[in-house]
XYZ file of N, CA, C and O in Angstrom:
784
model
N -8.017 -22.342 14.390
C -6.901 -21.897 13.011
C -6.713 -20.672 13.117
O -7.569 -19.969 13.206
N -5.469 -20.371 12.719
C -5.409 -18.794 12.515
C -6.258 -18.587 11.267
O -5.000 -19.372 9.734
N -6.284 -17.401 10.768
C -6.906 -16.973 9.378
C -6.284 -15.421 9.221
O -6.298 -14.909 10.373
N -5.437 -15.384 7.836
C -5.136 -14.092 7.709
C -5.874 -13.049 7.574
O -6.717 -13.649 7.192
N -5.987 -12.047 7.590
C -6.828 -10.878 7.369
C -6.816 -10.429 5.653
O -5.909 -11.034 4.872
N -7.762 -10.382 5.653
C -8.503 -10.064 4.061
C -8.978 -8.647 3.792
O -9.471 -7.996 4.388
N -8.149 -8.015 2.307
C -8.622 -6.741 2.159
C -9.675 -6.880 1.092
O -9.584 -7.348 0.260
N -10.516 -6.192 1.350
C -11.965 -5.849 0.308
C -11.875 -4.749 -0.459
O -11.733 -3.855 0.564
N -11.735 -4.994 -1.219
C -11.391 -3.433 -2.464
C -13.085 -3.393 -2.639
O -13.454 -4.370 -3.467
N -14.035 -2.158 -2.540
C -14.799 -1.706 -3.030
C -14.847 -0.694 -4.028
O -14.481 0.536 -3.164
N -15.224 -0.865 -5.297
C -15.254 0.291 -6.053
C -15.984 0.366 -7.008
O -16.932 -0.323 -7.101
N -16.212 1.459 -8.096
C -17.483 1.663 -8.654
C -17.090 3.355 -9.439
O -16.556 3.971 -8.787
N -18.207 3.466 -10.278
C -18.128 4.946 -10.707
C -18.462 5.599 -9.498
O -19.162 5.261 -8.846
N -18.144 7.258 -9.724
C -18.893 7.878 -8.808
C -19.989 8.282 -8.731
O -20.473 8.187 -9.954
N -20.943 8.240 -7.726
C -22.376 8.327 -7.366
C -22.942 7.042 -7.294
O -24.290 6.601 -7.585
N -22.380 5.753 -7.583
C -22.797 4.918 -7.862
C -23.232 4.153 -6.064
O -24.289 3.339 -6.197
N -23.004 4.643 -5.365
C -23.429 4.330 -3.542
C -22.321 3.676 -3.068
O -22.643 3.397 -1.625
N -21.445 3.859 -3.382
C -20.338 3.178 -2.597
C -20.143 3.643 -1.256
O -19.938 2.378 -0.245
N -20.416 4.697 -0.874
C -20.223 5.244 0.513
C -21.538 4.866 1.647
O -20.960 4.328 2.586
N -22.339 4.692 0.920
C -23.524 4.200 1.608
C -23.743 2.968 1.704
O -23.649 2.354 2.808
N -22.906 1.958 0.800
C -23.104 0.374 0.749
C -21.965 0.519 2.284
O -21.627 -0.526 3.203
N -20.796 0.737 1.933
C -19.810 0.678 3.248
C -20.079 1.222 4.706
O -20.188 0.257 5.251
N -20.868 2.405 4.690
C -21.853 2.683 6.363
C -22.628 1.429 6.563
O -22.430 1.092 7.579
N -23.244 1.499 5.792
C -24.150 -0.493 5.748
C -23.355 -1.405 5.862
O -23.609 -1.957 7.216
N -22.305 -1.968 5.714
C -21.351 -2.863 6.047
C -20.877 -2.898 7.241
O -20.590 -3.853 8.110
N -20.111 -1.364 7.455
C -19.685 -1.307 8.908
C -20.390 -1.679 10.100
O -20.167 -1.496 11.379
N -22.088 -1.365 9.863
C -22.887 -1.154 10.947
C -23.388 -2.657 11.065
O -23.629 -3.249 12.146
N -22.726 -3.415 9.901
C -23.811 -5.107 9.897
C -22.796 -6.068 10.113
O -23.228 -7.053 10.325
N -21.253 -5.648 9.398
C -20.554 -6.886 9.785
C -19.224 -6.591 10.430
O -18.933 -5.464 10.869
N -19.555 -7.614 11.357
C -18.477 -7.675 12.379
C -16.718 -8.213 12.149
O -16.597 -8.722 10.888
N -16.009 -7.504 12.680
C -14.796 -7.821 12.805
C -14.225 -7.075 11.375
O -13.224 -7.529 10.445
N -14.894 -6.242 11.158
C -14.197 -5.460 9.479
C -13.944 -3.959 9.408
O -14.536 -3.490 10.687
N -12.436 -3.438 9.721
C -11.901 -2.123 9.733
C -11.844 -1.495 8.441
O -11.343 -2.022 7.151
N -12.593 -0.363 8.697
C -12.297 0.568 7.423
C -10.904 1.039 7.333
O -10.446 2.018 8.159
N -10.519 1.318 6.382
C -9.068 1.890 5.817
C -9.724 3.218 5.421
O -10.444 3.518 4.509
N -9.475 4.219 5.869
C -9.801 5.720 5.324
C -8.802 6.354 4.673
O -7.168 6.119 5.010
N -8.999 6.650 3.778
C -8.391 7.451 2.391
C -7.952 8.493 2.822
O -8.383 9.917 3.852
N -6.559 9.420 2.655
C -6.099 10.415 2.799
C -6.740 11.586 1.035
O -6.467 10.630 0.280
N -6.939 12.487 1.462
C -7.280 13.141 0.285
C -6.505 15.166 0.455
O -6.740 15.528 1.361
N -6.663 15.647 -0.567
C -5.991 17.093 -0.642
C -7.637 17.608 -0.847
O -7.278 19.100 -0.546
N -8.661 17.065 -0.852
C -9.935 17.977 -1.320
C -10.392 18.453 -0.241
O -10.206 18.052 1.165
N -10.814 19.701 -0.038
C -11.482 20.131 1.076
C -13.106 19.411 1.464
O -13.680 18.922 0.857
N -13.131 18.925 2.958
C -14.064 18.612 3.513
C -15.485 18.919 3.346
O -15.454 20.394 2.658
N -16.538 18.272 2.746
C -17.620 18.385 2.430
C -18.345 18.492 3.840
O -18.322 18.466 4.842
N -19.572 19.257 3.397
C -20.190 19.405 4.758
C -20.852 18.131 5.407
O -21.264 17.428 4.923
N -20.349 18.376 6.898
C -20.834 16.989 7.362
C -19.889 16.071 7.631
O -19.269 14.824 8.366
N -18.569 16.058 6.789
C -17.284 15.101 6.841
C -16.868 15.796 7.970
O -16.722 16.734 8.271
N -15.971 14.787 8.840
C -15.272 14.708 9.738
C -13.807 14.317 9.241
O -13.811 12.923 8.741
N -12.607 14.984 9.328
C -11.228 14.286 9.690
C -11.173 13.168 10.105
O -11.852 13.226 11.729
N -10.030 12.379 9.578
C -10.315 11.097 10.426
C -11.509 10.045 10.163
O -10.885 8.545 10.214
N -12.351 10.636 9.807
C -13.514 9.462 9.925
C -13.917 9.203 8.474
O -14.083 8.132 7.599
N -14.060 10.365 7.499
C -14.618 10.559 6.361
C -13.072 10.177 5.448
O -12.869 9.145 4.475
N -12.272 11.209 5.985
C -11.077 11.317 5.261
C -9.934 11.672 5.581
O -10.390 12.412 6.992
N -8.713 11.570 5.775
C -7.598 12.355 6.062
C -7.491 13.728 5.561
O -7.036 13.304 4.507
N -7.742 14.532 5.559
C -7.642 16.052 4.823
C -6.656 16.443 5.244
O -5.878 16.633 6.172
N -5.519 16.591 3.698
C -4.024 16.847 3.899
C -3.946 18.099 3.023
O -4.060 17.980 1.947
N -2.701 18.832 3.255
C -2.541 19.718 2.133
C -1.622 18.998 0.885
O -1.195 17.991 1.380
N -1.756 19.595 0.068
C -0.733 19.019 -1.378
C 0.442 18.717 -0.674
O 1.027 17.739 -1.402
N 1.334 19.552 0.235
C 2.728 19.560 0.256
C 2.576 18.194 0.743
O 3.499 17.181 0.446
N 1.707 18.315 1.861
C 2.465 16.780 2.714
C 1.485 15.742 2.530
O 2.166 14.517 2.716
N 0.945 15.471 1.128
C 0.229 14.447 0.349
C 1.507 14.231 -0.767
O 1.773 12.510 -0.673
N 2.004 15.240 -1.491
C 3.403 14.570 -1.771
C 4.568 14.180 -1.123
O 5.316 13.057 -1.621
N 4.566 14.590 0.282
C 5.789 14.219 0.796
C 4.933 12.553 1.147
O 6.389 11.613 1.047
N 4.250 12.296 2.059
C 3.631 10.862 2.029
C 3.603 10.043 0.657
O 4.307 9.048 1.232
N 3.606 10.385 -0.511
C 4.087 9.841 -1.736
C 5.176 9.780 -1.663
O 5.750 8.401 -2.250
N 6.206 10.775 -1.711
C 7.918 10.421 -1.676
C 8.068 9.387 -0.940
O 9.093 8.973 -1.086
N 7.328 9.340 0.249
C 7.837 8.357 1.112
C 7.288 6.847 1.213
O 7.130 6.160 1.953
N 6.910 6.449 0.243
C 5.871 5.509 -0.124
C 4.836 4.935 0.967
O 4.574 3.853 1.153
N 4.136 5.789 1.396
C 3.182 5.776 2.611
C 1.756 5.336 2.147
O 1.038 5.513 3.276
N 1.832 5.118 0.651
C 0.513 5.089 -0.102
C 0.375 3.502 -0.786
O 1.807 3.070 -1.317
N -0.454 2.705 -0.298
C -0.980 1.521 -1.153
C -0.713 1.936 -2.433
O -0.665 1.485 -3.664
N -1.755 2.935 -2.643
C -2.146 3.655 -4.163
C -2.387 5.257 -3.740
O -3.021 5.361 -2.825
N -2.262 5.792 -4.794
C -2.559 7.340 -4.865
C -2.993 7.778 -6.214
O -2.456 6.809 -7.221
N -3.905 8.533 -6.792
C -4.499 9.052 -7.926
C -4.829 10.646 -7.480
O -4.907 11.308 -6.625
N -4.437 11.253 -8.971
C -5.177 12.373 -9.010
C -6.845 11.757 -9.992
O -6.833 11.586 -10.808
N -7.883 12.654 -8.688
C -9.315 12.296 -9.021
C -9.966 13.724 -9.351
O -10.101 14.279 -8.145
N -10.200 14.002 -10.167
C -11.396 15.546 -10.517
C -10.630 16.261 -9.526
O -11.037 17.239 -8.569
N -9.403 16.908 -10.045
C -8.291 18.023 -9.381
C -7.830 17.885 -7.745
O -7.693 19.199 -7.219
N -7.843 16.754 -7.287
C -7.652 16.218 -6.092
C -6.788 15.069 -6.143
O -7.109 14.462 -6.932
N -6.032 15.015 -5.028
C -5.263 13.883 -4.736
C -5.950 12.713 -3.827
O -6.427 13.143 -2.704
N -5.980 11.626 -3.922
C -6.271 10.559 -2.958
C -5.429 9.394 -3.033
O -5.309 9.315 -3.965
N -5.042 8.970 -1.335
C -4.415 7.814 -1.366
C -4.994 7.153 -0.093
O -5.539 7.478 0.669
N -4.529 5.633 -0.104
C -4.870 4.733 0.905
C -3.625 4.673 1.517
O -2.624 3.940 0.927
N -3.424 5.258 2.870
C -1.918 4.961 3.620
C -1.686 3.183 4.139
O -2.796 2.958 4.002
N -0.433 2.979 3.731
C -0.321 1.759 4.064
C 0.031 0.781 5.246
O -0.258 -0.010 5.557
N 0.392 1.632 6.194
C 0.824 0.994 7.437
C -0.233 0.854 8.067
O -0.221 -0.279 8.431
N -1.571 1.262 7.723
C -2.784 0.814 8.537
C -3.086 -0.355 7.987
O -3.663 -1.536 8.633
N -3.247 -0.519 6.680
C -3.909 -1.673 6.127
C -2.880 -2.882 6.531
O -3.253 -4.221 6.849
N -1.740 -2.863 6.232
C -0.374 -4.101 6.472
C -0.921 -4.307 7.821
O -0.517 -5.625 7.996
N -0.878 -3.276 8.757
C -0.827 -3.941 10.100
C -2.397 -4.730 9.991
O -2.027 -5.364 10.715
N -3.036 -4.224 9.644
C -4.306 -4.836 10.325
C -4.390 -6.284 9.461
O -4.804 -7.565 10.266
N -4.156 -6.430 8.355
C -3.954 -7.769 7.871
C -2.793 -8.503 8.311
O -3.328 -10.145 8.574
N -2.015 -8.134 9.100
C -0.742 -8.988 9.421
C -1.312 -9.651 10.832
O -0.552 -10.597 11.123
N -2.505 -8.580 11.283
C -3.043 -8.920 12.497
C -4.275 -10.359 12.482
O -4.746 -10.551 13.320
N -4.335 -10.579 11.291
C -5.581 -11.570 10.986
C -6.561 -10.876 10.857
O -7.545 -11.813 10.919
N -6.854 -9.503 10.917
C -8.436 -8.764 10.820
C -8.295 -8.498 9.369
O -7.290 -7.785 8.575
N -9.387 -8.203 8.982
C -10.507 -7.849 7.737
C -10.352 -6.222 7.455
O -10.469 -5.663 8.548
N -10.179 -5.542 6.364
C -9.803 -4.358 6.228
C -10.879 -3.895 4.864
O -11.081 -4.770 3.780
N -11.549 -3.208 4.946
C -12.818 -2.989 3.881
C -11.998 -1.318 3.348
O -11.884 -0.710 3.858
N -12.049 -1.533 2.433
C -11.458 -0.238 1.354
C -12.475 0.364 0.253
O -12.644 -0.243 -0.450
N -12.843 1.163 0.597
C -14.013 1.946 -0.837
C -12.882 2.949 -1.242
O -12.647 4.057 -0.776
N -12.725 2.890 -2.492
C -11.850 3.372 -3.380
C -12.507 3.382 -4.695
O -13.387 3.128 -5.384
N -12.096 4.573 -5.737
C -12.250 4.809 -7.240
C -11.295 3.362 -7.775
O -10.404 3.078 -7.627
N -11.931 3.545 -8.853
C -11.189 2.660 -10.171
C -9.723 2.779 -10.249
O -9.480 1.413 -9.875
N -9.733 3.463 -10.353
C -8.126 3.811 -10.776
C -6.876 3.254 -9.426
O -6.134 2.467 -10.015
N -7.485 3.837 -8.120
C -6.985 3.442 -7.162
C -6.776 1.584 -6.917
O -6.012 0.685 -6.739
N -8.298 1.631 -7.096
C -8.439 -0.707 -7.314
C -7.127 -1.195 -7.912
O -6.708 -2.236 -7.651
N -6.967 -0.560 -9.408
C -6.250 -1.219 -10.154
C -4.861 -1.103 -9.867
O -4.051 -2.191 -9.781
N -4.518 -0.069 -9.311
C -3.187 -0.036 -8.346
C -2.808 -0.574 -7.462
O -1.423 -1.544 -7.467
N -3.713 -0.789 -6.487
C -3.728 -1.981 -5.127
C -3.636 -3.806 -6.178
O -2.958 -4.219 -5.505
N -4.211 -3.696 -6.702
C -4.362 -4.788 -7.669
C -2.877 -5.332 -8.230
O -2.826 -6.428 -8.387
N -2.422 -4.563 -8.682
C -1.179 -4.653 -8.665
C -0.126 -5.409 -7.779
O 0.860 -6.204 -8.078
N -0.079 -5.086 -6.597
C 0.746 -5.032 -5.520
C 0.168 -5.940 -4.315
O 0.836 -6.586 -3.963
N -1.463 -6.243 -4.807
C -2.323 -7.021 -3.613
C -3.220 -8.087 -4.574
O -4.434 -7.637 -4.282
N -2.667 -8.688 -5.221
C -3.597 -9.296 -5.974
C -4.943 -10.463 -5.459
O -5.794 -10.979 -5.921
N -4.270 -10.591 -4.086
C -4.898 -11.676 -3.198
C -6.016 -11.406 -2.375
O -7.153 -11.864 -2.109
N -6.332 -9.502 -3.159
C -7.478 -9.156 -2.176
C -8.886 -9.444 -2.877
O -8.362 -9.994 -3.850
N -9.824 -8.832 -2.018
C -11.150 -9.290 -3.083
C -11.853 -7.928 -3.556
O -11.951 -7.020 -2.863
N -11.792 -7.907 -5.028
C -12.177 -6.910 -5.447
C -14.037 -6.745 -6.025
O -14.096 -8.111 -6.424
N -14.489 -5.766 -5.262
C -16.101 -5.888 -5.633
C -16.093 -4.624 -6.627
O -15.965 -3.852 -5.535
N -17.253 -4.498 -7.627
C -17.159 -3.408 -8.380
C -18.721 -3.108 -8.048
O -19.619 -4.041 -8.593
N -18.802 -2.199 -7.822
C -20.658 -1.681 -7.346
C -20.916 -0.962 -8.669
O -20.614 0.004 -9.397
N -21.840 -1.426 -9.271
C -22.419 -1.596 -10.883
C -23.908 -0.460 -10.365
O -24.818 -0.864 -9.604
N -23.862 1.149 -11.424
C -25.080 1.262 -11.085
C -26.455 0.746 -12.270
O -25.876 -0.133 -12.990
N -27.800 1.030 -12.086
C -28.394 -0.198 -12.308
C -28.706 0.759 -14.058
O -28.989 -0.526 -14.693
N -28.510 1.941 -14.415
C -28.360 2.378 -15.742
C -27.983 3.968 -15.372
O -27.610 4.241 -14.423
N -27.436 4.119 -16.287
C -26.466 5.633 -16.915
C -27.451 6.924 -16.025
O -27.310 7.438 -15.565
N -29.035 6.541 -17.011
C -30.044 7.260 -16.518
C -29.798 7.571 -14.738
O -30.116 8.401 -14.312
N -30.109 6.469 -14.248
C -29.950 6.508 -12.573
C -29.198 6.878 -11.877
O -29.012 7.921 -11.151
N -27.547 6.317 -12.717
C -26.637 7.636 -12.058
C -26.735 9.195 -12.034
O -26.141 9.838 -11.414
N -26.952 9.689 -13.070
C -27.332 10.874 -13.526
C -28.082 11.723 -12.301
O -27.820 12.387 -11.955
N -29.284 10.606 -12.019
C -30.287 10.894 -11.224
C -29.396 11.137 -9.647
O -29.777 12.232 -9.213
N -28.876 10.171 -9.111
C -28.378 10.208 -8.093
C -26.904 11.467 -7.832
O -26.991 12.046 -6.914
N -26.468 10.917 -8.861
C -25.363 12.728 -8.933
C -26.171 13.940 -9.003
O -25.536 14.580 -7.930
N -26.913 14.250 -9.785
C -28.031 15.723 -9.540
C -28.545 15.455 -7.728
O -28.719 16.784 -7.672
N -29.149 14.318 -7.753
C -29.853 14.365 -6.336
C -29.036 14.723 -5.341
O -29.536 14.825 -4.048
N -27.849 14.445 -5.220
C -27.084 14.179 -3.880
C -26.871 15.869 -3.517
O -26.145 15.859 -2.091
N -26.585 16.544 -4.687
C -26.595 17.973 -3.943
C -24.876 18.358 -3.402
O -24.673 19.299 -2.980
N -23.989 17.434 -3.898
C -22.698 17.670 -3.567
C -21.759 18.084 -4.601
O -20.761 18.644 -4.265
N -22.455 17.849 -5.614
C -21.523 18.254 -6.993
C -21.947 19.535 -7.648
O -23.316 19.777 -8.353
N -20.943 20.066 -8.574
C -21.421 21.373 -9.409
C -21.864 20.735 -10.657
O -21.283 19.384 -11.135
N -22.373 21.054 -11.504
C -22.921 20.761 -12.887
C -21.644 20.372 -13.709
O -21.057 19.473 -14.489
N -20.765 20.987 -13.719
C -19.599 20.791 -14.425
C -18.771 19.547 -13.963
O -18.063 18.464 -14.524
N -18.500 19.439 -12.349
C -18.291 18.340 -11.877
C -18.968 16.781 -12.467
O -18.324 15.875 -12.606
N -20.344 17.217 -12.386
C -21.292 15.963 -12.662
C -20.980 15.395 -14.030
O -20.787 14.374 -14.105
N -21.052 16.564 -14.831
C -20.498 15.913 -16.534
C -19.139 15.641 -16.669
O -19.141 14.620 -17.321
N -18.148 15.672 -15.806
C -17.156 15.077 -16.096
C -16.787 14.065 -15.473
O -16.353 12.933 -15.901
N -17.528 13.423 -14.353
C -17.981 12.394 -13.200
C -18.956 11.079 -14.592
O -18.454 10.381 -14.887
N -19.690 11.868 -15.461
C -20.406 10.713 -16.388
C -19.600 10.689 -17.558
O -19.716 9.792 -17.642
N -18.423 11.461 -17.942
C -18.095 11.366 -19.033
C -16.651 9.739 -18.531
O -16.658 8.803 -19.543
N -16.572 10.087 -17.226
C -14.942 9.090 -16.891
C -16.092 7.992 -16.793
O -15.610 6.670 -16.941
N -17.375 7.587 -16.231
C -18.251 6.508 -15.895
C -18.146 5.249 -17.121
O -17.951 4.577 -16.964
N -18.423 6.119 -18.152
C -18.433 5.384 -19.569
C -17.039 4.176 -19.440
O -17.088 3.089 -19.849
N -15.905 4.970 -19.346
C -14.896 3.702 -19.504
C -14.870 3.120 -18.274
O -13.930 1.863 -18.392
N -15.094 4.073 -17.129
C -15.110 2.797 -15.741
C -15.675 1.655 -15.805
O -15.454 0.757 -15.138
N -17.138 1.663 -16.734
C -17.597 0.447 -16.522
C -16.875 -0.470 -17.367
O -17.159 -1.897 -16.662
N -16.150 -0.303 -18.330
C -15.689 -1.134 -18.957
C -14.620 -2.049 -18.243
O -13.879 -3.107 -18.438
N -14.372 -1.195 -16.661
C -13.071 -1.819 -16.052
C -13.772 -3.045 -15.041
O -12.957 -3.876 -14.584
N -15.107 -3.010 -15.285
C -15.652 -4.436 -14.435
C -15.038 -5.897 -14.332
O -15.067 -6.872 -13.739
N -14.185 -6.352 -15.476
C -13.570 -7.689 -16.552
C -12.580 -7.283 -14.955
O -12.221 -8.865 -15.097
N -12.024 -6.374 -14.566
C -10.960 -6.656 -13.733
C -11.431 -7.244 -12.088
O -10.409 -7.218 -11.189
N -12.286 -7.324 -11.928
C -12.982 -7.691 -10.490
C -13.264 -9.197 -10.170
O -13.645 -9.440 -11.547
N -13.404 -9.202 -8.906
C -13.415 -10.507 -8.531
C -15.680 -10.565 -8.669
O -15.880 -11.776 -8.845
N -16.005 -9.675 -8.027
C -17.700 -9.579 -8.364
C -18.185 -8.250 -9.173
O -17.718 -7.434 -8.340
N -19.273 -8.153 -9.010
C -20.120 -7.063 -9.303
C -21.268 -7.143 -8.611
O -22.045 -8.129 -8.899
N -21.566 -6.276 -8.199
C -22.980 -6.022 -7.324
C -23.710 -4.873 -7.815
O -23.212 -3.470 -8.230
N -24.776 -4.824 -8.628
C -25.254 -3.898 -9.239
C -26.505 -3.300 -8.057
O -27.216 -3.797 -7.415
N -26.500 -1.973 -7.866
C -26.708 -1.003 -6.796
C -27.995 -0.793 -7.402
O -28.081 0.671 -7.755
N -28.887 -1.707 -7.482
C -29.943 -1.016 -7.820
C -31.343 -0.891 -6.875
O -31.681 -0.107 -6.338
N -31.199 -1.730 -5.741
C -32.074 -1.687 -4.141
C -30.721 -1.767 -3.399
O -30.118 -2.454 -3.242
N -31.049 -0.613 -2.305
C -29.538 -0.657 -1.454
C -29.478 -1.961 -0.474
O -28.441 -2.198 -0.229
N -31.263 -2.444 0.209
C -30.805 -3.545 0.889
C -30.173 -4.394 0.362
O -29.483 -5.139 0.718
N -30.529 -4.880 -1.065
C -30.472 -5.922 -1.984
C -28.996 -5.955 -2.181
O -27.878 -6.975 -2.013
N -28.038 -4.789 -2.214
C -26.550 -4.549 -2.335
C -25.829 -5.008 -1.686
O -24.556 -5.409 -1.731
N -26.319 -4.205 -0.393
C -25.684 -4.737 1.278
C -25.321 -6.057 1.335
O -24.531 -6.383 1.734
N -26.482 -6.853 1.132
C -26.835 -7.888 1.611
C -25.825 -8.886 0.268
O -25.180 -9.783 0.958
N -25.561 -8.750 -0.862
C -24.948 -9.097 -1.675
C -23.257 -9.465 -1.329
O -22.719 -9.965 -1.256
N -23.297 -7.858 -0.962
C -21.554 -7.459 -0.204
C -21.334 -8.301 1.053
O -20.492 -9.068 0.858
N -22.474 -8.563 1.612
C -22.248 -8.874 2.883
C -21.936 -10.549 2.668
O -21.301 -11.354 3.267
N -22.769 -11.177 1.839
C -22.919 -12.455 1.468
C -21.025 -12.937 0.886
O -20.597 -13.701 1.151
N -20.912 -12.158 0.069
C -19.240 -12.252 -0.744
C -18.286 -12.215 0.378
O -17.256 -12.891 0.445
N -18.324 -11.278 1.509
C -17.216 -10.856 2.731
C -17.490 -12.410 3.308
O -16.584 -13.168 3.615
N -18.751 -12.655 3.774
C -18.641 -14.184 4.185
C -18.203 -15.220 3.557
O -17.286 -16.396 4.222
N -18.588 -15.522 2.792
C -17.864 -16.833 1.872
C -16.637 -17.025 1.730
O -15.634 -17.748 1.487
N -16.020 -15.225 1.313
C -14.425 -15.309 1.147
C -13.709 -15.699 2.930
O -12.929 -16.152 2.596
N -14.629 -15.029 3.742
C -13.904 -15.536 4.943
C -14.126 -17.035 5.592
O -13.122 -17.366 5.856
N -14.668 -17.850 4.756
C -14.730 -19.526 4.641
C -13.682 -19.984 4.184
O -13.375 -21.218 4.080
N -13.344 -19.330 3.157
C -11.933 -19.635 1.672
C -10.869 -20.317 2.290
O -10.272 -19.432 3.705
N -10.449 -21.788 2.413
C -9.678 -22.615 2.977
C -8.172 -21.442 2.137
O -7.195 -21.502 3.654
N -8.052 -20.912 1.293
C -7.051 -20.175 1.423
C -6.313 -18.985 2.061
O -4.929 -18.950 2.193
N -7.245 -18.780 3.340
C -6.828 -17.555 4.614
C -6.205 -18.151 5.662
O -6.037 -17.780 6.185
N -6.284 -19.888 5.443
C -6.300 -20.626 6.705
C -4.900 -20.947 6.556
O -4.713 -21.424 5.750
N -4.271 -20.707 7.977
C -3.139 -21.363 8.675
C -3.401 -22.873 8.806
O -4.125 -23.214 10.081
N -3.363 -24.043 8.167
C -3.302 -25.260 8.458
C -2.429 -26.142 9.005
O -2.607 -27.144 8.724
N -1.573 -25.753 9.206
C -0.203 -26.257 9.776
C -0.508 -26.689 10.990
O 0.866 -27.284 11.948
N -1.149 -26.411 12.138
C -1.660 -27.173 13.147
C -1.496 -26.131 14.310
O -1.751 -26.356 15.319
């Protein structure tokens, strides 16, 4: 039986642990392709072009947007982020699953054009814990942290537009929950060609 590819979209507030969950899923789940986003922001220490993001100039990003090469794109915290369309579409057409880790506004854009994707919201156990994580990771300025926390209040309300919610209280539990969602979705009849 042939099965069409499934797009799994993971999103949630900044600092909730989406990237860590993504990395664990890629290690533990077979046949899951990561869609790497493009961004105009500078690489953080240790990040690699093509692995973490495709780092492009603002002019190049705008050209890609004008040519409709993105499934979604957004202006987030003074930078542009976008999901390159060709890679995702090609993998799905080949019957391969794709994992996309993006911010909430990007997920909502994709939901308009790809409502059959599986949307998974990663939620922090509390706002206090999110503050602790953002401060502890050492990647953001105090101004950036404050901006992210203000956005978090409205972002948490978006959970109602998702198919699943996973609370990232314990990383191992959160990863196991998302793996279970992926496995269950892969067994759904709606993704199979049953015509012989």
